[in-house]
Coordinates of C-alpha atoms (C1' of nucleotides) in Angstrom, one line a residue:
Chain A
M135 CA -0.2 0.3 0.2
H136 CA 2.1 3.2 -0.9
R137 CA 1.2 6.5 -0.7
P138 CA 0.5 9.0 -3.3
A139 CA 2.1 11.4 -4.1
V140 CA 0.2 14.3 -2.9
V141 CA 0.5 17.4 -6.0
R142 CA 0.7 20.3 -4.4
V143 CA 1.2 24.3 -6.6
A144 CA 1.4 27.4 -5.4
Y145 CA -1.2 29.4 -6.9
Y146 CA -1.4 31.6 -9.3
R147 CA 1.4 29.8 -11.1
G148 CA -0.8 29.0 -14.0
N149 CA 1.2 25.9 -15.1
D150 CA -0.2 23.6 -12.1
P151 CA -1.2 20.0 -13.0
C152 CA -4.5 21.2 -13.3
S153 CA -4.8 23.9 -16.0
S154 CA -2.1 21.6 -18.4
C155 CA -4.6 18.7 -17.6
Q156 CA -5.8 17.1 -20.4
L157 CA -9.1 16.1 -19.2
R158 CA -10.1 19.7 -18.3
A159 CA -12.7 20.1 -20.9
Q160 CA -14.4 17.2 -20.3
S161 CA -14.5 16.9 -16.0
V162 CA -15.3 19.2 -13.5
C163 CA -12.8 21.4 -13.9
N164 CA -14.5 22.8 -17.1
A165 CA -16.4 25.9 -15.1
M166 CA -13.7 26.9 -13.3
Q167 CA -11.8 30.1 -14.7
D168 CA -8.0 29.9 -14.0
Y169 CA -7.3 31.6 -10.2
D170 CA -10.4 28.8 -8.9
L171 CA -8.5 26.0 -10.7
A172 CA -5.2 27.0 -9.1
R173 CA -7.2 27.1 -6.0
L174 CA -8.7 23.5 -7.1
A175 CA -5.3 22.5 -7.8
A176 CA -3.9 23.1 -4.2
F177 CA -5.9 20.1 -2.9
A178 CA -6.4 17.7 -5.8
V179 CA -4.7 14.3 -5.1
E180 CA -3.6 12.2 -7.4
R181 CA -4.7 8.6 -6.1
E182 CA -4.1 5.1 -8.4
F183 CA -5.7 2.2 -7.9
K184 CA -4.8 -1.7 -9.5
I185 CA -7.5 -3.6 -10.8
G186 CA -10.3 -5.0 -8.5
E187 CA -9.4 -2.5 -6.1
T188 CA -12.7 -1.5 -3.8
F189 CA -12.0 2.0 -3.0
I190 CA -15.8 3.8 -2.1
E191 CA -17.6 1.5 0.0
E192 CA -21.2 1.9 0.0
G193 CA -22.5 4.8 2.7
E194 CA -19.4 5.5 3.7
P195 CA -19.5 8.8 5.0
A196 CA -18.3 10.5 1.9
L197 CA -15.7 12.8 2.3
D198 CA -13.9 12.9 -0.7
S199 CA -15.1 13.4 -4.5
F200 CA -12.9 12.2 -7.5
T201 CA -12.8 12.1 -10.7
V202 CA -11.6 10.0 -13.1
T203 CA -8.6 10.5 -15.2
R204 CA -8.2 6.4 -16.2
G205 CA -9.3 3.7 -16.6
T206 CA -13.2 2.3 -15.8
V207 CA -15.1 2.0 -12.3
K208 CA -17.6 -0.2 -11.7
L209 CA -20.5 1.4 -9.8
F210 CA -22.1 -0.6 -7.9
K211 CA -24.8 -1.1 -4.7
L212 CA -25.2 -4.0 -2.2
L213 CA -28.1 -6.0 -1.8
P214 CA -29.5 -6.7 2.3
D215 CA -28.6 -10.0 1.1
G216 CA -25.1 -9.3 0.6
C217 CA -25.3 -9.7 -3.4
Q218 CA -24.4 -7.1 -5.0
Q219 CA -26.1 -4.6 -7.7
V220 CA -24.0 -2.8 -10.8
T221 CA -25.4 0.9 -11.4
G222 CA -23.2 1.9 -14.0
F223 CA -19.5 1.8 -15.3
A224 CA -17.7 5.7 -15.0
R225 CA -14.8 6.5 -17.7
V226 CA -12.1 8.7 -17.8
G227 CA -13.8 12.1 -17.6
H228 CA -16.6 11.0 -14.7
F229 CA -17.4 12.5 -11.9
L230 CA -17.8 10.2 -9.0
G231 CA -19.4 11.4 -5.5
L232 CA -21.5 13.9 -6.8
A233 CA -24.3 13.7 -4.1
A234 CA -23.4 12.1 -1.1
P235 CA -25.4 13.6 1.9
D236 CA -25.4 9.9 3.7
G237 CA -22.7 9.0 2.6
Y238 CA -21.5 7.1 -1.3
A239 CA -24.8 5.9 -2.6
S240 CA -23.1 3.4 -4.4
G241 CA -19.8 2.2 -4.5
A242 CA -16.9 2.0 -6.7
Q243 CA -14.0 -0.8 -8.1
A244 CA -11.5 -0.1 -10.8
L245 CA -12.3 -2.6 -13.4
E246 CA -8.6 -2.3 -14.6
A247 CA -5.9 0.1 -13.9
V248 CA -7.5 3.5 -12.0
S249 CA -6.0 6.8 -11.6
L250 CA -8.8 9.7 -9.8
C251 CA -8.3 13.2 -9.2
R252 CA -9.3 13.0 -5.3
F253 CA -10.9 16.5 -4.0
S254 CA -11.8 16.6 -0.6
R255 CA -15.2 17.4 0.0
S256 CA -15.4 19.8 2.9
K257 CA -12.7 21.7 1.4
L258 CA -14.7 21.2 -2.6
R259 CA -17.5 22.9 -0.4
M260 CA -15.4 26.4 0.9
L261 CA -15.0 26.5 -2.7
L262 CA -18.2 26.6 -4.3
Q263 CA -19.5 29.1 -1.6
D264 CA -17.9 31.6 -3.6
S265 CA -17.9 30.0 -6.5
P266 CA -21.3 30.5 -8.4
A267 CA -19.5 29.4 -12.1
L268 CA -18.4 25.4 -10.0
E269 CA -21.6 24.8 -8.4
N270 CA -23.4 25.8 -11.4
R271 CA -21.7 23.6 -13.1
L272 CA -22.2 20.6 -10.1
L273 CA -25.7 21.2 -10.7
Q274 CA -25.2 21.0 -15.0
I275 CA -23.3 17.4 -13.9
A276 CA -26.3 16.6 -11.8
S277 CA -28.4 16.5 -14.7
T278 CA -26.4 14.7 -16.6
E279 CA -26.9 12.0 -14.4
L280 CA -30.7 12.3 -13.9
V281 CA -31.4 12.5 -17.8
A282 CA -28.8 8.8 -18.3
A283 CA -30.6 7.7 -15.2
Q284 CA -33.7 8.0 -17.2
E285 CA -32.3 6.7 -20.2
Q286 CA -31.4 3.7 -18.9
M287 CA -35.2 3.3 -17.4
M288 CA -36.5 3.8 -21.0
L289 CA -33.9 0.8 -21.4
L290 CA -34.6 -1.2 -18.4
R291 CA -39.2 -0.5 -19.1
R292 CA -38.9 -1.2 -22.7
K293 CA -36.7 -3.1 -24.3
T294 CA -35.7 -6.8 -25.1
A295 CA -32.5 -8.3 -24.0
R296 CA -31.2 -8.1 -27.7
E297 CA -32.0 -4.4 -27.7
R298 CA -30.5 -4.1 -24.7
L299 CA -27.5 -5.7 -25.9
A300 CA -27.0 -3.6 -28.5
T301 CA -27.6 -0.6 -26.9
F302 CA -24.8 -1.2 -24.4
L303 CA -22.5 -1.9 -27.1
V304 CA -24.1 0.7 -29.4
M305 CA -23.5 3.6 -26.4
R306 CA -19.4 1.7 -25.5
C307 CA -18.6 2.4 -28.8
R308 CA -19.8 5.6 -29.1
Q309 CA -17.9 7.3 -25.9
S310 CA -14.5 5.3 -26.8
V311 CA -13.5 6.8 -30.5
C312 CA -11.5 3.8 -30.8
S313 CA -12.9 2.5 -34.8
G314 CA -10.3 0.1 -36.1
L315 CA -10.1 -1.0 -39.6
L316 CA -12.9 -3.3 -40.1
G317 CA -15.5 -1.6 -37.5
E318 CA -15.5 -0.4 -34.6
S319 CA -13.4 -2.1 -31.2
V320 CA -15.3 -2.1 -28.1
S321 CA -13.4 -2.9 -25.1
L322 CA -15.2 -4.4 -22.2
P323 CA -13.7 -4.8 -19.4
M324 CA -16.2 -5.8 -16.8
S325 CA -18.1 -9.2 -16.7
R326 CA -20.2 -10.6 -18.8
G327 CA -22.1 -11.4 -15.1
E328 CA -21.5 -7.3 -14.7
I329 CA -22.8 -6.2 -18.1
A330 CA -26.0 -8.6 -17.1
D331 CA -26.3 -7.0 -14.0
Y332 CA -26.8 -3.7 -15.1
L333 CA -28.8 -4.3 -18.1
G334 CA -31.4 -6.4 -15.6
I335 CA -31.2 -10.0 -17.8
T336 CA -29.3 -13.1 -17.4
I337 CA -25.2 -14.1 -17.9
E338 CA -27.0 -16.9 -20.0
T339 CA -28.7 -14.4 -22.4
V340 CA -25.7 -12.1 -22.7
S341 CA -23.5 -14.9 -24.1
R342 CA -26.6 -15.9 -26.0
T343 CA -27.1 -12.7 -27.3
F344 CA -23.8 -11.9 -28.2
S345 CA -23.3 -15.7 -30.1
S346 CA -26.5 -14.8 -31.6
F347 CA -24.8 -11.2 -33.1
K348 CA -21.5 -13.0 -34.1
A349 CA -24.0 -15.4 -36.1
D350 CA -25.7 -12.6 -37.5
R351 CA -22.1 -11.3 -38.7
R352 CA -22.6 -8.5 -36.8
I353 CA -19.5 -8.8 -34.3
T354 CA -17.1 -10.3 -34.2
I355 CA -15.5 -11.7 -30.4
P356 CA -11.3 -11.5 -30.5
S357 CA -11.5 -12.2 -27.0
N358 CA -13.9 -11.8 -23.7
R359 CA -13.1 -8.8 -22.9
E360 CA -13.4 -7.1 -26.8
I361 CA -16.0 -6.6 -29.3
V362 CA -15.2 -5.5 -32.2
I363 CA -18.6 -4.2 -34.1
L364 CA -19.1 -5.0 -37.5
G365 CA -22.9 -3.8 -38.2
R366 CA -23.3 -0.1 -36.4
A367 CA -26.2 0.8 -38.3
W368 CA -27.9 -2.3 -37.9
L369 CA -27.3 -2.8 -33.8
E370 CA -27.9 1.4 -33.9
D371 CA -31.3 0.4 -35.6
L372 CA -32.1 -3.0 -32.8
A373 CA -30.9 0.2 -30.2
A374 CA -33.2 2.5 -30.8
G375 CA -36.3 0.0 -31.1
G376 CA -37.5 0.6 -34.8
M377 CA -37.0 -2.7 -36.2
E378 CA -37.8 -6.5 -35.1
A379 CA -41.9 -6.6 -35.5
G380 CA -40.9 -9.8 -34.4
G381 CA -39.7 -9.7 -31.7
R382 CA -42.2 -7.7 -29.3
S383 CA -41.3 -4.7 -27.0
P384 CA -43.0 -4.6 -24.2
L385 CA -45.9 -2.3 -23.7
S386 CA -46.0 -1.4 -26.9
D387 CA -49.6 -0.6 -27.3
S388 CA -50.3 0.4 -23.4
L389 CA -51.2 3.9 -23.5
P390 CA -53.0 6.3 -26.7
R391 CA -50.4 7.3 -29.0
K392 CA -50.2 10.9 -28.5
C393 CA -49.6 12.0 -32.7
A394 CA -51.7 10.9 -35.3
Chain B
M63 CA -58.0 30.8 -20.8
H64 CA -58.4 33.0 -17.7
R65 CA -54.8 35.3 -16.8
P66 CA -53.8 34.1 -13.3
A67 CA -53.1 36.4 -10.7
V68 CA -50.0 38.0 -10.1
V69 CA -48.3 38.1 -6.9
R70 CA -46.1 41.0 -6.3
V71 CA -44.9 42.1 -2.4
A72 CA -42.6 44.8 -1.3
Y73 CA -39.3 44.1 0.2
Y74 CA -39.0 43.0 4.0
R75 CA -42.6 42.6 4.6
G76 CA -42.3 39.5 6.1
N77 CA -46.1 38.7 5.6
D78 CA -46.0 38.0 1.7
P79 CA -47.4 34.7 0.3
C80 CA -44.0 32.9 0.6
S81 CA -43.5 33.0 4.2
S82 CA -46.3 32.2 4.8
C83 CA -46.5 29.3 2.3
Q84 CA -47.6 25.6 4.3
L85 CA -45.3 23.9 2.0
R86 CA -41.9 25.9 3.4
A87 CA -40.4 23.0 4.8
Q88 CA -40.6 20.1 1.7
S89 CA -39.9 22.8 -0.8
V90 CA -36.6 24.9 -2.3
C91 CA -37.8 27.6 -0.1
N92 CA -36.7 25.8 2.6
A93 CA -33.3 26.7 2.5
M94 CA -34.0 30.7 2.3
Q95 CA -33.9 33.2 4.4
D96 CA -36.1 35.8 4.8
Y97 CA -35.1 38.0 2.4
D98 CA -33.5 35.8 0.1
L99 CA -37.7 34.4 0.4
A100 CA -39.0 37.8 0.3
R101 CA -36.9 38.2 -3.2
L102 CA -38.1 35.4 -4.8
A103 CA -41.6 36.2 -3.8
A104 CA -41.3 39.2 -6.1
F105 CA -42.2 36.9 -9.3
A106 CA -43.4 33.6 -7.8
V107 CA -46.8 33.4 -9.3
E108 CA -49.4 31.3 -8.5
R109 CA -50.6 28.9 -11.2
E110 CA -53.9 26.6 -11.5
F111 CA -54.6 23.7 -14.3
K112 CA -57.8 21.9 -15.1
I113 CA -57.6 17.8 -14.8
G114 CA -56.1 16.1 -18.0
E115 CA -54.1 19.9 -19.5
T116 CA -50.4 19.5 -20.2
F117 CA -48.6 22.6 -19.1
I118 CA -45.0 21.3 -20.2
E119 CA -44.5 20.0 -23.0
E120 CA -40.9 18.0 -22.9
G121 CA -38.1 19.4 -25.3
E122 CA -39.5 23.2 -25.0
P123 CA -37.0 25.7 -23.5
A124 CA -37.5 25.4 -20.2
L125 CA -38.5 29.6 -18.7
D126 CA -40.1 29.0 -15.7
S127 CA -39.7 26.4 -12.6
F128 CA -42.7 25.0 -10.8
T129 CA -43.2 23.5 -7.1
V130 CA -45.9 21.8 -6.7
T131 CA -48.8 23.1 -4.6
R132 CA -51.6 20.6 -5.0
G133 CA -52.8 17.7 -7.1
T134 CA -51.0 15.3 -8.7
V135 CA -49.2 15.8 -11.7
K136 CA -48.1 13.1 -14.2
L137 CA -44.3 13.2 -15.9
F138 CA -43.4 11.9 -19.1
K139 CA -41.4 11.4 -22.5
L140 CA -42.9 11.0 -26.1
L141 CA -41.3 8.5 -27.5
P142 CA -40.0 9.5 -31.4
D143 CA -43.1 6.4 -32.7
G144 CA -45.6 9.2 -30.6
C145 CA -46.3 6.7 -27.7
Q146 CA -46.0 7.9 -24.3
Q147 CA -43.4 6.4 -21.5
V148 CA -44.3 7.4 -17.8
T149 CA -41.2 9.0 -16.0
G150 CA -42.8 9.3 -12.5
F151 CA -45.8 11.2 -10.6
A152 CA -45.1 14.7 -8.9
R153 CA -47.1 15.5 -5.7
V154 CA -47.4 18.5 -3.5
G155 CA -43.8 19.5 -3.0
H156 CA -42.3 18.9 -5.8
F157 CA -40.3 20.7 -7.9
L158 CA -40.2 20.5 -11.6
G159 CA -37.7 22.0 -14.7
L160 CA -34.7 21.3 -12.0
A161 CA -31.8 20.1 -15.2
A162 CA -33.4 21.4 -18.5
P163 CA -30.0 23.0 -20.4
D164 CA -31.7 21.6 -23.1
G165 CA -35.3 22.6 -22.7
Y166 CA -37.8 19.9 -20.0
A167 CA -36.6 16.7 -20.0
S168 CA -40.4 16.2 -19.8
G169 CA -44.1 16.5 -19.9
A170 CA -46.0 17.2 -17.6
Q171 CA -49.5 17.0 -17.6
A172 CA -52.0 17.6 -14.1
L173 CA -53.7 14.3 -13.4
E174 CA -56.1 16.3 -11.1
A175 CA -56.8 19.5 -9.8
V176 CA -53.1 20.9 -10.0
S177 CA -52.0 24.2 -8.5
L178 CA -48.5 25.2 -8.7
C179 CA -45.7 28.3 -8.0
R180 CA -44.1 29.1 -10.7
F181 CA -40.6 30.9 -11.1
S182 CA -38.8 32.4 -14.5
R183 CA -35.8 30.7 -14.3
S184 CA -33.7 33.1 -15.2
K185 CA -34.4 35.4 -12.6
L186 CA -34.1 32.3 -10.4
R187 CA -30.8 32.3 -11.6
M188 CA -29.9 35.3 -10.6
L189 CA -31.2 34.7 -7.3
L190 CA -28.5 31.7 -7.5
Q191 CA -25.7 34.3 -7.8
D192 CA -25.5 35.4 -4.8
S193 CA -27.5 32.8 -2.8
P194 CA -25.4 29.6 -2.0
A195 CA -27.6 28.6 0.0
L196 CA -30.2 28.5 -2.3
E197 CA -28.2 26.4 -5.5
N198 CA -27.2 24.3 -2.6
R199 CA -30.5 23.3 -1.8
L200 CA -30.9 22.5 -5.6
L201 CA -28.4 20.3 -5.6
Q202 CA -29.7 18.8 -2.9
I203 CA -32.9 18.0 -4.6
A204 CA -31.5 16.9 -7.4
S205 CA -29.7 14.7 -5.7
T206 CA -32.7 13.0 -4.7
E207 CA -34.0 12.5 -7.6
L208 CA -31.3 10.7 -8.2
V209 CA -31.6 8.5 -5.3
A210 CA -35.5 7.8 -6.3
A211 CA -34.2 7.0 -9.8
Q212 CA -31.3 5.1 -9.1
E213 CA -33.8 3.1 -6.8
Q214 CA -36.6 3.0 -9.8
M215 CA -34.0 1.5 -11.0
M216 CA -33.4 -1.4 -9.0
L217 CA -37.5 -1.6 -9.2
L218 CA -37.1 -2.4 -13.3
R219 CA -34.2 -4.7 -12.8
R220 CA -34.7 -7.1 -10.2
K221 CA -38.7 -7.0 -9.5
T222 CA -41.1 -9.1 -10.3
A223 CA -44.7 -7.6 -11.4
R224 CA -45.7 -8.0 -7.9
E225 CA -43.8 -6.9 -6.6
R226 CA -43.7 -3.9 -8.6
L227 CA -46.9 -3.2 -7.6
A228 CA -46.6 -3.9 -3.9
T229 CA -43.8 -1.3 -3.8
F230 CA -45.9 1.2 -5.4
L231 CA -48.6 1.0 -3.3
V232 CA -47.1 1.1 -0.1
M233 CA -44.8 4.7 -1.7
R234 CA -48.1 5.8 -2.3
C235 CA -49.3 5.1 0.7
R236 CA -46.0 6.7 2.4
Q237 CA -46.3 9.6 0.7
S238 CA -49.7 10.3 1.2
V239 CA -50.5 10.3 5.2
C240 CA -54.1 9.4 5.0
S241 CA -55.2 6.2 7.0
G242 CA -58.6 5.8 7.4
L243 CA -60.1 3.2 9.6
L244 CA -59.7 -0.1 8.5
G245 CA -56.2 0.3 7.0
E246 CA -54.6 3.4 5.1
S247 CA -56.3 5.1 2.0
V248 CA -54.4 5.7 -1.3
S249 CA -55.8 7.4 -4.1
L250 CA -54.6 6.9 -7.6
P251 CA -55.2 9.9 -9.2
M252 CA -53.8 8.2 -12.7
S253 CA -55.3 5.2 -14.8
R254 CA -54.6 1.8 -14.3
G255 CA -52.3 2.4 -18.3
E256 CA -50.4 5.2 -16.4
I257 CA -49.4 2.5 -13.3
A258 CA -48.4 0.1 -15.6
D259 CA -46.4 2.5 -17.6
Y260 CA -44.4 3.9 -15.1
L261 CA -44.2 0.0 -13.9
G262 CA -42.6 -1.5 -16.2
I263 CA -46.3 -4.0 -17.4
T264 CA -49.2 -4.3 -19.1
I265 CA -52.0 -2.9 -18.4
E266 CA -53.5 -6.2 -18.0
T267 CA -50.7 -7.3 -15.5
V268 CA -52.0 -4.4 -13.1
S269 CA -55.4 -5.6 -13.6
R270 CA -54.5 -9.1 -12.5
T271 CA -52.6 -8.0 -9.9
F272 CA -54.8 -5.9 -8.2
S273 CA -57.5 -8.6 -7.8
S274 CA -55.0 -10.9 -6.6
F275 CA -53.8 -8.9 -4.0
K276 CA -58.0 -7.8 -3.0
A277 CA -58.3 -11.9 -3.3
D278 CA -56.0 -12.3 -0.9
R279 CA -57.3 -9.9 1.3
R280 CA -54.8 -7.7 1.4
I281 CA -56.5 -4.3 -0.4
T282 CA -59.8 -3.3 -0.6
I283 CA -61.3 -1.6 -4.3
P284 CA -63.9 1.3 -3.5
S285 CA -63.0 2.3 -6.5
N286 CA -60.6 2.2 -9.6
R287 CA -58.9 5.6 -8.6
E288 CA -58.6 4.9 -4.5
I289 CA -57.4 1.6 -3.1
V290 CA -57.5 0.8 0.8
I291 CA -54.3 -1.0 2.0
L292 CA -55.2 -4.0 4.8
G293 CA -51.9 -6.0 4.8
R294 CA -49.7 -3.0 5.4
A295 CA -46.5 -4.8 6.6
W296 CA -46.8 -8.2 4.3
L297 CA -47.0 -5.4 1.1
E298 CA -43.8 -3.8 2.7
D299 CA -42.3 -7.5 2.5
L300 CA -42.8 -8.8 -0.9
A301 CA -42.3 -4.7 -1.6
A302 CA -38.8 -5.3 -0.5
G303 CA -38.7 -8.6 -1.9
G304 CA -37.8 -10.8 0.8
M305 CA -40.3 -12.6 0.5
E306 CA -42.1 -15.4 -2.2
A307 CA -39.4 -17.1 -3.3
G308 CA -41.5 -19.3 -5.1
G309 CA -41.7 -15.9 -7.5
R310 CA -38.4 -16.1 -9.0
S311 CA -36.3 -12.7 -8.8
P312 CA -34.6 -12.5 -11.6
L313 CA -30.2 -12.4 -11.0
S314 CA -30.6 -13.4 -7.9
D315 CA -27.8 -15.5 -8.4
S316 CA -25.5 -13.7 -10.5
L317 CA -23.4 -12.4 -9.0
P318 CA -20.9 -13.2 -6.4
R319 CA -22.0 -12.3 -2.7
K320 CA -20.0 -10.9 -0.9
C321 CA -21.1 -11.7 2.1
A322 CA -21.0 -15.4 3.2
Chain C
dC71 C1' -81.1 4.1 -23.4
dG72 C1' -76.9 3.3 -25.6
dC73 C1' -72.0 4.4 -27.1
dA74 C1' -67.8 5.0 -25.2
dC75 C1' -64.3 4.5 -22.7
dA76 C1' -61.5 2.0 -18.4
dC77 C1' -61.0 -1.9 -16.2
dT78 C1' -61.2 -7.2 -15.9
dT79 C1' -60.9 -12.1 -16.8
dG80 C1' -59.9 -15.5 -19.8
dA81 C1' -56.4 -18.7 -22.9
dA82 C1' -52.5 -19.2 -25.5
dC83 C1' -47.6 -18.1 -26.8
dC84 C1' -43.5 -16.4 -26.0
dC85 C1' -39.3 -14.2 -24.4
dC86 C1' -36.5 -15.0 -20.5
dC87 C1' -35.2 -17.5 -16.5
dT88 C1' -33.3 -21.4 -14.0
dC89 C1' -31.1 -25.2 -14.0
dA90 C1' -27.4 -28.0 -15.8
dA91 C1' -23.6 -29.9 -18.1
dC92 C1' -20.4 -28.6 -21.2
dC93 C1' -15.7 -26.0 -23.1
dC94 C1' -11.6 -23.8 -22.1
dA95 C1' -7.8 -21.2 -20.1
dA96 C1' -4.8 -20.6 -16.7
dG97 C1' -3.3 -21.6 -12.6
dT98 C1' -1.2 -25.0 -9.2
dG99 C1' 1.7 -29.1 -7.3
dG100 C1' 3.4 -33.5 -7.2
Chain D
dC258 C1' 4.5 -32.9 -17.8
dC259 C1' 0.0 -33.9 -16.3
dA260 C1' -3.8 -34.6 -13.5
dC261 C1' -5.9 -31.4 -10.9
dT262 C1' -9.0 -27.5 -9.5
dT263 C1' -11.2 -23.0 -10.3
dG264 C1' -13.4 -19.1 -12.7
dG265 C1' -15.2 -17.4 -16.2
dG266 C1' -17.4 -18.4 -20.4
dT267 C1' -21.4 -21.2 -23.8
dT268 C1' -23.9 -24.1 -24.7
dG269 C1' -28.7 -26.4 -24.5
dA270 C1' -33.3 -28.3 -22.2
dG271 C1' -37.5 -27.7 -19.4
dG272 C1' -40.5 -24.2 -17.5
dG273 C1' -43.1 -20.1 -15.9
dG274 C1' -44.5 -15.1 -15.7
dG275 C1' -45.8 -11.6 -17.9
dT276 C1' -47.1 -10.5 -22.9
dT277 C1' -50.8 -11.0 -26.6
dC278 C1' -54.8 -11.1 -28.1
dA279 C1' -59.5 -11.7 -27.4
dA280 C1' -64.0 -11.1 -25.3
dG281 C1' -66.6 -9.8 -21.2
dT282 C1' -67.9 -6.3 -17.2
dG283 C1' -68.5 -2.6 -15.6
dT284 C1' -69.2 3.1 -15.6
dG285 C1' -69.6 7.5 -16.4
dC286 C1' -71.9 11.0 -19.4
dG287 C1' -74.9 12.4 -23.7

DNA sequence: CGCACACTTGAACCCCCTCAACCCAAGTGG
DNA sequence: CCACTTGGGTTGAGGGGGTTCAAGTGTGCG
């Protein structure tokens, strides 16, 4: 358990690690002027975690917030019976520990080697007092999360297993811009079980559906943790729920149509 | 289309409608000192809507925010094919139009006679500039919403139809403190279709399950828009998913147990 | 009254879950 | 080197909860 290097830089330097941070645009720091950023840099700490490490326990007092700067993080809740429930996957740029009056809302585990930028929440709160821009940015992040949550609820309500997996693949593809020669390569740092849990289906269904996609030449599976998308457009359509009339989508007629 | 009365009160009066508002404790206004509250009152407008009126269109520029002061509101999204998707029900005290950078996240329709307190978002934003308490309160509300959304996702992922409806009834019961003689009476301002849509099941399943609960003497159904809960504890257990081993709960073994 | 609409109930089907076996790669240890 | 184990992933067979389709049963309102 080695101690991470603590980053402390004098104010107004302008060349502190935060102002030269590649991730500034996609993280919280986006909202801040150089002055505020320097103040943030004064107590930001870079931390690293190895694969499999759980660095946030659900329900623990939320002393810190984090920004992911490298790797992928699994977010999960623990049910009373002890089994876990995957609530999401956090990638580079994602903010952790947003709202936690009663402790962290979910636990976090490194799915691969992970780097984080850690902020003390109490100091962050102080910074918030006289930086409306930052607080506004947090509200903005919260609203993005809410929209994402509603999207996920939509998926869980109406989509079939095939549609859920298509959505999952397409979303992963969109978020990581790593297109290969034959098609877009999507990395899956998580296990089948974690995918299944996240999407509200079973491991077997995940496996079977991937096999089905492969048989239809929509994807290839070079390794268990990597998938190459061949039929991007087809998957997009499937994810949108626009096709496969055979595979019934639940509730398609449960409410009156508003438009025609 | 009658014009609602505009409420304008001089600052520092202390007896403006906002400071004497019954709902102050459970709404946004909770965060504000009398001074800020008076400033809020200066541009708060009371509005009323009749049953069935849609007063927020999804995607429209979000010019206003609202607090529900009477009645129940249905929140919904419109799918590309025109059919609607119920995302929630807002009751007294609920804040609408929280986060809407790209227009309102969902539409809103009055399920019964509804009163709202309307705030211009631009003016609210100005107030936010020098009232960290208010902004903090908004963050707090957003976090509550996020927690609720995660709870709902949990429901949609793992719970059976019976458990979903038990959860729904219990939640409604908790939120409205209206206990009768024989049991707690729960009002259902929404149709079966809207309940079904919200819970991710079909109308028929809602109806059948209610009938089943009735047959088991857990509820009675005086009218279509009202349910009396007899077996509160039983429903609570069912909602928690702790019982009915027969009714399989999906994914119960998909992931390794952490505790023993 | 009669039409419309919401809700209920019934019967058949189907997707997905459950259970169980199997495959395969990576250790492990003799 | 090989037998054995272990864990993740795949595949198959069977069953069940919920959907779908379809026909009742109220219930409000002109």
